[in-house]
mmCIF file of C-alpha atoms and ligand atoms in Angstrom:
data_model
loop_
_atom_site.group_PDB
_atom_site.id
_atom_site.type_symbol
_atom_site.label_atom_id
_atom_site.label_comp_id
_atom_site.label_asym_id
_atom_site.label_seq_id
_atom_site.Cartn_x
_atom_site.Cartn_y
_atom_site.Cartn_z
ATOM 1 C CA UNK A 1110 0.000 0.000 0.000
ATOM 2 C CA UNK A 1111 1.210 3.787 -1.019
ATOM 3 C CA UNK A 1112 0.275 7.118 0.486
ATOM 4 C CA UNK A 1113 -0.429 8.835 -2.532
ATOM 5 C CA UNK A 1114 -0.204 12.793 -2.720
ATOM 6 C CA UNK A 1115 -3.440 14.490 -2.690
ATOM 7 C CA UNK A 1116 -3.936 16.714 -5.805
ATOM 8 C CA UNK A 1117 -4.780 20.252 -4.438
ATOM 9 C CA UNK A 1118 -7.637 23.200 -6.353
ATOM 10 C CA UNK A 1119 -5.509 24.395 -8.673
ATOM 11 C CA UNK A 1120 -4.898 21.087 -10.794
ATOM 12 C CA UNK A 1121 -7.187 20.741 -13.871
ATOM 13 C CA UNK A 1122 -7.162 17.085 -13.400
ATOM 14 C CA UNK A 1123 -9.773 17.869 -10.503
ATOM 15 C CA UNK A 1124 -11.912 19.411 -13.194
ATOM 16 C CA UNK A 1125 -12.331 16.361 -15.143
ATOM 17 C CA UNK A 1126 -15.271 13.687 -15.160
ATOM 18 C CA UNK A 1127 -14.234 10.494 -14.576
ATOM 19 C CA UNK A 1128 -14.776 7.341 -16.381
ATOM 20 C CA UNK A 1129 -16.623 4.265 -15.501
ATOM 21 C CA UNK A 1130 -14.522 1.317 -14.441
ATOM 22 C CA UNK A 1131 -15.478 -1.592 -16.398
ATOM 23 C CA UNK A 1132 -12.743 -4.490 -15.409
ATOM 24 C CA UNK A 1133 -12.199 -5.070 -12.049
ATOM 25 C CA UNK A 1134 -8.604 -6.290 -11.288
ATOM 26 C CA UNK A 1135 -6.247 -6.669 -9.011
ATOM 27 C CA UNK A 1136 -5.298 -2.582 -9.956
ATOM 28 C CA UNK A 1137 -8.763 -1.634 -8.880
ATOM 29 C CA UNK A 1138 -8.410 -3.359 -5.121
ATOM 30 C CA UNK A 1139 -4.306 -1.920 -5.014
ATOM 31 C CA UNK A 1140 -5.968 1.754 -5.914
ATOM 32 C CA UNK A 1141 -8.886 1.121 -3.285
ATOM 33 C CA UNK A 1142 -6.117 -0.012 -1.047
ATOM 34 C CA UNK A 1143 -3.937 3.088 -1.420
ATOM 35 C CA UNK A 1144 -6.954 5.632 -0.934
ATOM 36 C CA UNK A 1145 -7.649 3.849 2.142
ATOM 37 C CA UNK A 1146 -4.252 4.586 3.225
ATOM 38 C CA UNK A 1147 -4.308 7.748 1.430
ATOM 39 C CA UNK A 1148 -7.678 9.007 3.428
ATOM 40 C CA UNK A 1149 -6.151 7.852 6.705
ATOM 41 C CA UNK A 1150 -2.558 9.235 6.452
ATOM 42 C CA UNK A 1151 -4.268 12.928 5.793
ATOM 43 C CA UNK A 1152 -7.000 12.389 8.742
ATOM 44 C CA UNK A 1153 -10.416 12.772 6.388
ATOM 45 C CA UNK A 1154 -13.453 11.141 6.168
ATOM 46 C CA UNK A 1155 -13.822 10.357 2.014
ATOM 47 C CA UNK A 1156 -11.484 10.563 -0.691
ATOM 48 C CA UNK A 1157 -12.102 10.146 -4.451
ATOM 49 C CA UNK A 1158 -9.675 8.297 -7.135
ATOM 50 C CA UNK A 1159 -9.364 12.020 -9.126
ATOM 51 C CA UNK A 1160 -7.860 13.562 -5.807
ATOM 52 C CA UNK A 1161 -5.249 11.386 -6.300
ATOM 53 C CA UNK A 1162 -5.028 12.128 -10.123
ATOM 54 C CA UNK A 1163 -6.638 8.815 -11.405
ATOM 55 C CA UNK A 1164 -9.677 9.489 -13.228
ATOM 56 C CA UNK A 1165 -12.191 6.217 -12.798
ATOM 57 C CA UNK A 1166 -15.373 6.536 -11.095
ATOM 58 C CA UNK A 1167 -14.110 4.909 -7.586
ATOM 59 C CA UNK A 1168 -14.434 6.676 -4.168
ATOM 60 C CA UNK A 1169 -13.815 5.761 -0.554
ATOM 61 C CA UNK A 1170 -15.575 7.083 2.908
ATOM 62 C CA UNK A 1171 -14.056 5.976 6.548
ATOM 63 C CA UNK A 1172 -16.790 7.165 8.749
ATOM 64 C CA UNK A 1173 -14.998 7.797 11.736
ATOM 65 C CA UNK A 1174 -15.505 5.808 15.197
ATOM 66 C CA UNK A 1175 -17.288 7.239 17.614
ATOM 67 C CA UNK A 1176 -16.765 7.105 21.426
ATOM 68 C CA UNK A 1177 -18.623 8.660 24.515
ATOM 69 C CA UNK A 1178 -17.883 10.854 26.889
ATOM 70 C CA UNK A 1179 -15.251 8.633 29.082
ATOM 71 C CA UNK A 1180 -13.369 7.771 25.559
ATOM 72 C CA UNK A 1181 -14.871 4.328 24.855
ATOM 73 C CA UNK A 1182 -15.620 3.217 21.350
ATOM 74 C CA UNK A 1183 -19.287 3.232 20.734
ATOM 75 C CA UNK A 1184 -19.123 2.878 17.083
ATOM 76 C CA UNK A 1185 -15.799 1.431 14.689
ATOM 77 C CA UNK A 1186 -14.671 3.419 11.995
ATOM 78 C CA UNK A 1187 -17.212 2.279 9.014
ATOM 79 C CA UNK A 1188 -15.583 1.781 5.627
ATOM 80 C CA UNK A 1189 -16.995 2.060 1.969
ATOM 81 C CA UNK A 1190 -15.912 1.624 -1.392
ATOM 82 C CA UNK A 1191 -17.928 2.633 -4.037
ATOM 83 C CA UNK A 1192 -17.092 2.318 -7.728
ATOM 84 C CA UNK A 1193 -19.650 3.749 -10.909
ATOM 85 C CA UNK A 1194 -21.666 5.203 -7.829
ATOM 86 C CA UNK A 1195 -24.928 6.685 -8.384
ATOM 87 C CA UNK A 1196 -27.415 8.185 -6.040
ATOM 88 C CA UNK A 1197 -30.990 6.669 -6.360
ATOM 89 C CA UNK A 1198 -32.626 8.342 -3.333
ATOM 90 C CA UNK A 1199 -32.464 12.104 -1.515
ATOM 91 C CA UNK A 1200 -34.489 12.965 1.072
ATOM 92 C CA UNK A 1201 -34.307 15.970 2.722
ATOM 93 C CA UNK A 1202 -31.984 19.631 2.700
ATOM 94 C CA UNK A 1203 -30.119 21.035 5.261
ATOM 95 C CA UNK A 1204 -26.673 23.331 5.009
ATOM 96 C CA UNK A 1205 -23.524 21.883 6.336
ATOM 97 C CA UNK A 1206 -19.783 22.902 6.986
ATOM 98 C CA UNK A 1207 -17.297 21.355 4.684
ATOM 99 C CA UNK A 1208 -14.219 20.653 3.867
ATOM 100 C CA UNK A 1209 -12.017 18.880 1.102
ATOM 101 C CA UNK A 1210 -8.735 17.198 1.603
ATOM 102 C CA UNK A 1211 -8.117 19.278 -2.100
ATOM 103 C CA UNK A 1212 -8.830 22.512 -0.565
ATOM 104 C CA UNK A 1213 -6.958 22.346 2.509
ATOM 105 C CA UNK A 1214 -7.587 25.388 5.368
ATOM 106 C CA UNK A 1215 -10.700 26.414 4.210
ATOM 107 C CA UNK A 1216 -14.590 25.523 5.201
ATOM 108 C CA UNK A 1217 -17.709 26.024 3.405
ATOM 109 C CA UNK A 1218 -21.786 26.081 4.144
ATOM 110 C CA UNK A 1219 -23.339 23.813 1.012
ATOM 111 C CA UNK A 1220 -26.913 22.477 0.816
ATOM 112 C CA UNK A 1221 -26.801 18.742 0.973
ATOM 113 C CA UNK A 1222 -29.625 16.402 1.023
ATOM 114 C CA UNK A 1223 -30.499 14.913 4.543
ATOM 115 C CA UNK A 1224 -30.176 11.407 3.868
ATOM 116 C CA UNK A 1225 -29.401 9.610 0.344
ATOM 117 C CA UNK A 1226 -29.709 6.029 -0.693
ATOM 118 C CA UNK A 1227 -26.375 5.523 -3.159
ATOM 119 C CA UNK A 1228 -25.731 2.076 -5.395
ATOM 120 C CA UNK A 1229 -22.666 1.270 -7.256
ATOM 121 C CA UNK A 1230 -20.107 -2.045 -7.346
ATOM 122 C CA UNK A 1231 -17.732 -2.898 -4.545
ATOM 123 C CA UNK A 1232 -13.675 -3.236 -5.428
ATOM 124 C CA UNK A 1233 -14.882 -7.245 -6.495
ATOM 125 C CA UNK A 1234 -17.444 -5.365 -8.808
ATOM 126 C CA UNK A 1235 -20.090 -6.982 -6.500
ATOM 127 C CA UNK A 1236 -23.144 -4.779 -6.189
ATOM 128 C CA UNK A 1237 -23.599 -2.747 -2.888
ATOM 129 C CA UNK A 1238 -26.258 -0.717 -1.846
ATOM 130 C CA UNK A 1239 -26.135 1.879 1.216
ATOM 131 C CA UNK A 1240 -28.148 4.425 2.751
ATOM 132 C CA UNK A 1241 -26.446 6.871 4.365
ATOM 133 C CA UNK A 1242 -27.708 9.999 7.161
ATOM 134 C CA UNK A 1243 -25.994 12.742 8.177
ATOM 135 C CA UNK A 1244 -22.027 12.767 7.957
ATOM 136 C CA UNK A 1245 -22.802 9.385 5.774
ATOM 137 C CA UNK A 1246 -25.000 11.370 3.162
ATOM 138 C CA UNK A 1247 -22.736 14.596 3.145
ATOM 139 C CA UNK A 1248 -19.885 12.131 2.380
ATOM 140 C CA UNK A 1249 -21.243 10.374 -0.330
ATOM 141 C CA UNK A 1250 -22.475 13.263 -2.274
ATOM 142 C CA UNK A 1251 -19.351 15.105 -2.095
ATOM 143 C CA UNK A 1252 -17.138 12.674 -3.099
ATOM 144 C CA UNK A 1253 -19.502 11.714 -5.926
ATOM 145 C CA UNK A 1254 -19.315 15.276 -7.316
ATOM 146 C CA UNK A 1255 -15.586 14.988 -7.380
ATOM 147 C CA UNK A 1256 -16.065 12.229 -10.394
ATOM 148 C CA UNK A 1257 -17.964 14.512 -12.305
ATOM 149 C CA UNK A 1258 -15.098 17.214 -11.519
ATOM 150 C CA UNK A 1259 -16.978 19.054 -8.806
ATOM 151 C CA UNK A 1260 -16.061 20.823 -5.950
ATOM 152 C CA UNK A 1261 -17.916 21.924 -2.747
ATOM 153 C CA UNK A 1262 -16.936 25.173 -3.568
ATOM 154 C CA UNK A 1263 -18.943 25.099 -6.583
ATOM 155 C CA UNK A 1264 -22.530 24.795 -4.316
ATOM 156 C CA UNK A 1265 -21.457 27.897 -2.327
ATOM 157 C CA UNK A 1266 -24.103 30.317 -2.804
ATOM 158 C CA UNK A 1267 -22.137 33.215 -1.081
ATOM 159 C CA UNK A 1268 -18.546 34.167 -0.861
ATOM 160 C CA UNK A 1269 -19.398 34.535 3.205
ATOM 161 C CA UNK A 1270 -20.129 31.237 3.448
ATOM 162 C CA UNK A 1271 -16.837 30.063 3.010
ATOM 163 C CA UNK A 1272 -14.027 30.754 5.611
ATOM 164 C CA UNK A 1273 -10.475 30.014 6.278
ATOM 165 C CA UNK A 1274 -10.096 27.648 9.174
ATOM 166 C CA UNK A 1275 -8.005 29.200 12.048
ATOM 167 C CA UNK A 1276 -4.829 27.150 12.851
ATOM 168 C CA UNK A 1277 -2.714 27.782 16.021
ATOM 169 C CA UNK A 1278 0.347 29.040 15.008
ATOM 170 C CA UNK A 1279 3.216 27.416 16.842
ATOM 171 C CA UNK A 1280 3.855 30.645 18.689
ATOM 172 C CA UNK A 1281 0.401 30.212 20.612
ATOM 173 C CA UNK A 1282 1.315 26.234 20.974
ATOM 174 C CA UNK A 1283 4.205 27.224 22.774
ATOM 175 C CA UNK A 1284 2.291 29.698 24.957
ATOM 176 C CA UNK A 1285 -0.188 27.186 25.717
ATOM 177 C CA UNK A 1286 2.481 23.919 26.520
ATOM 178 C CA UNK A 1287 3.879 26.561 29.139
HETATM 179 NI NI1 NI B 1673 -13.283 16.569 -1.435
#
């Protein structure tokens, strides 16, 4: 497995739609397997085969675990693949913060639908079928725009509604580990 670089904006490649995959070999479960790796080296929740400058229809969410108040896992991590995804089902609109691993230090509000219901072929070119709430739904329907060569950014319906994300400089973390 290879962390692969994450393409950033400015790269036309993220402009492009991406093509259907038709065989699935061996390359297919080696570039699932290196997005996985990809996704969790740069801490994210989905990541799409064009961030990574290979343009086939395949994307990958880890839904992060969850744990409760004393730090114990409620919930494991939850991973999908999903390869010549297509969303059958939306339900629902509400406006969300987000972020892209291709557009790092910066945060948008976008409309998303509440919950989706999203088909497509596993990295075995089995069928799967999810339906997906929340951080599930958001996931899925922004990493599906990426392989048609769309961006969060693109949904923003006001320049205010997108923000750079404060980082601590490592002035304050000094002042702080004092
Ligand atoms: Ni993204």
């Amino acid at each position: 497995m290879t962390v692969r670089t994450i393409l950033t904006q400015e790269n036309p490649l993220l402009r492009r739609k991406a093509v259907k995959v038709t065989r699935f070999s061996k390359a297919v479960r080696q570039l699932v397997d290196d997005m996985f790796e990809t996704l969790d080296a740069a801490g994210g929740v989905g990541l799409a085969a064009p961030q990574i400058g290979v343009l086939q229809r395949v994307f990958v969410v880890g839904l992060p675990a969850e744990y409760d108040d004393d730090g114990n896992e409620i919930s494991p991590q939850e991973d999908y693949v999903l390869i010549n995804p297509e969303i059958i089902f939306k339900q629902g609109e509400e406006e969300l913060v987000e972020g892209c691993l291709s557009i790092p230090g910066y945060q948008g509000l976008v409309r998303r639908a509440t919950s989706v219901v999203i088909k497509g072929q596993d990295e075995y070119g089995r069928p799967v079928r999810y339906s997906g709430e929340g951080l599930l739904a958001q996931a899925f329907q922004h990493e599906l725009d990426h392989l048609d060569g769309v961006l969060y950014i693109d949904h923003l319906d006001s320049q205010n509604k997108f923000w750079a994300v404060e980082q601590a400089s490592e002035e304050d973390a000094e002042d702080s580990a004092d």
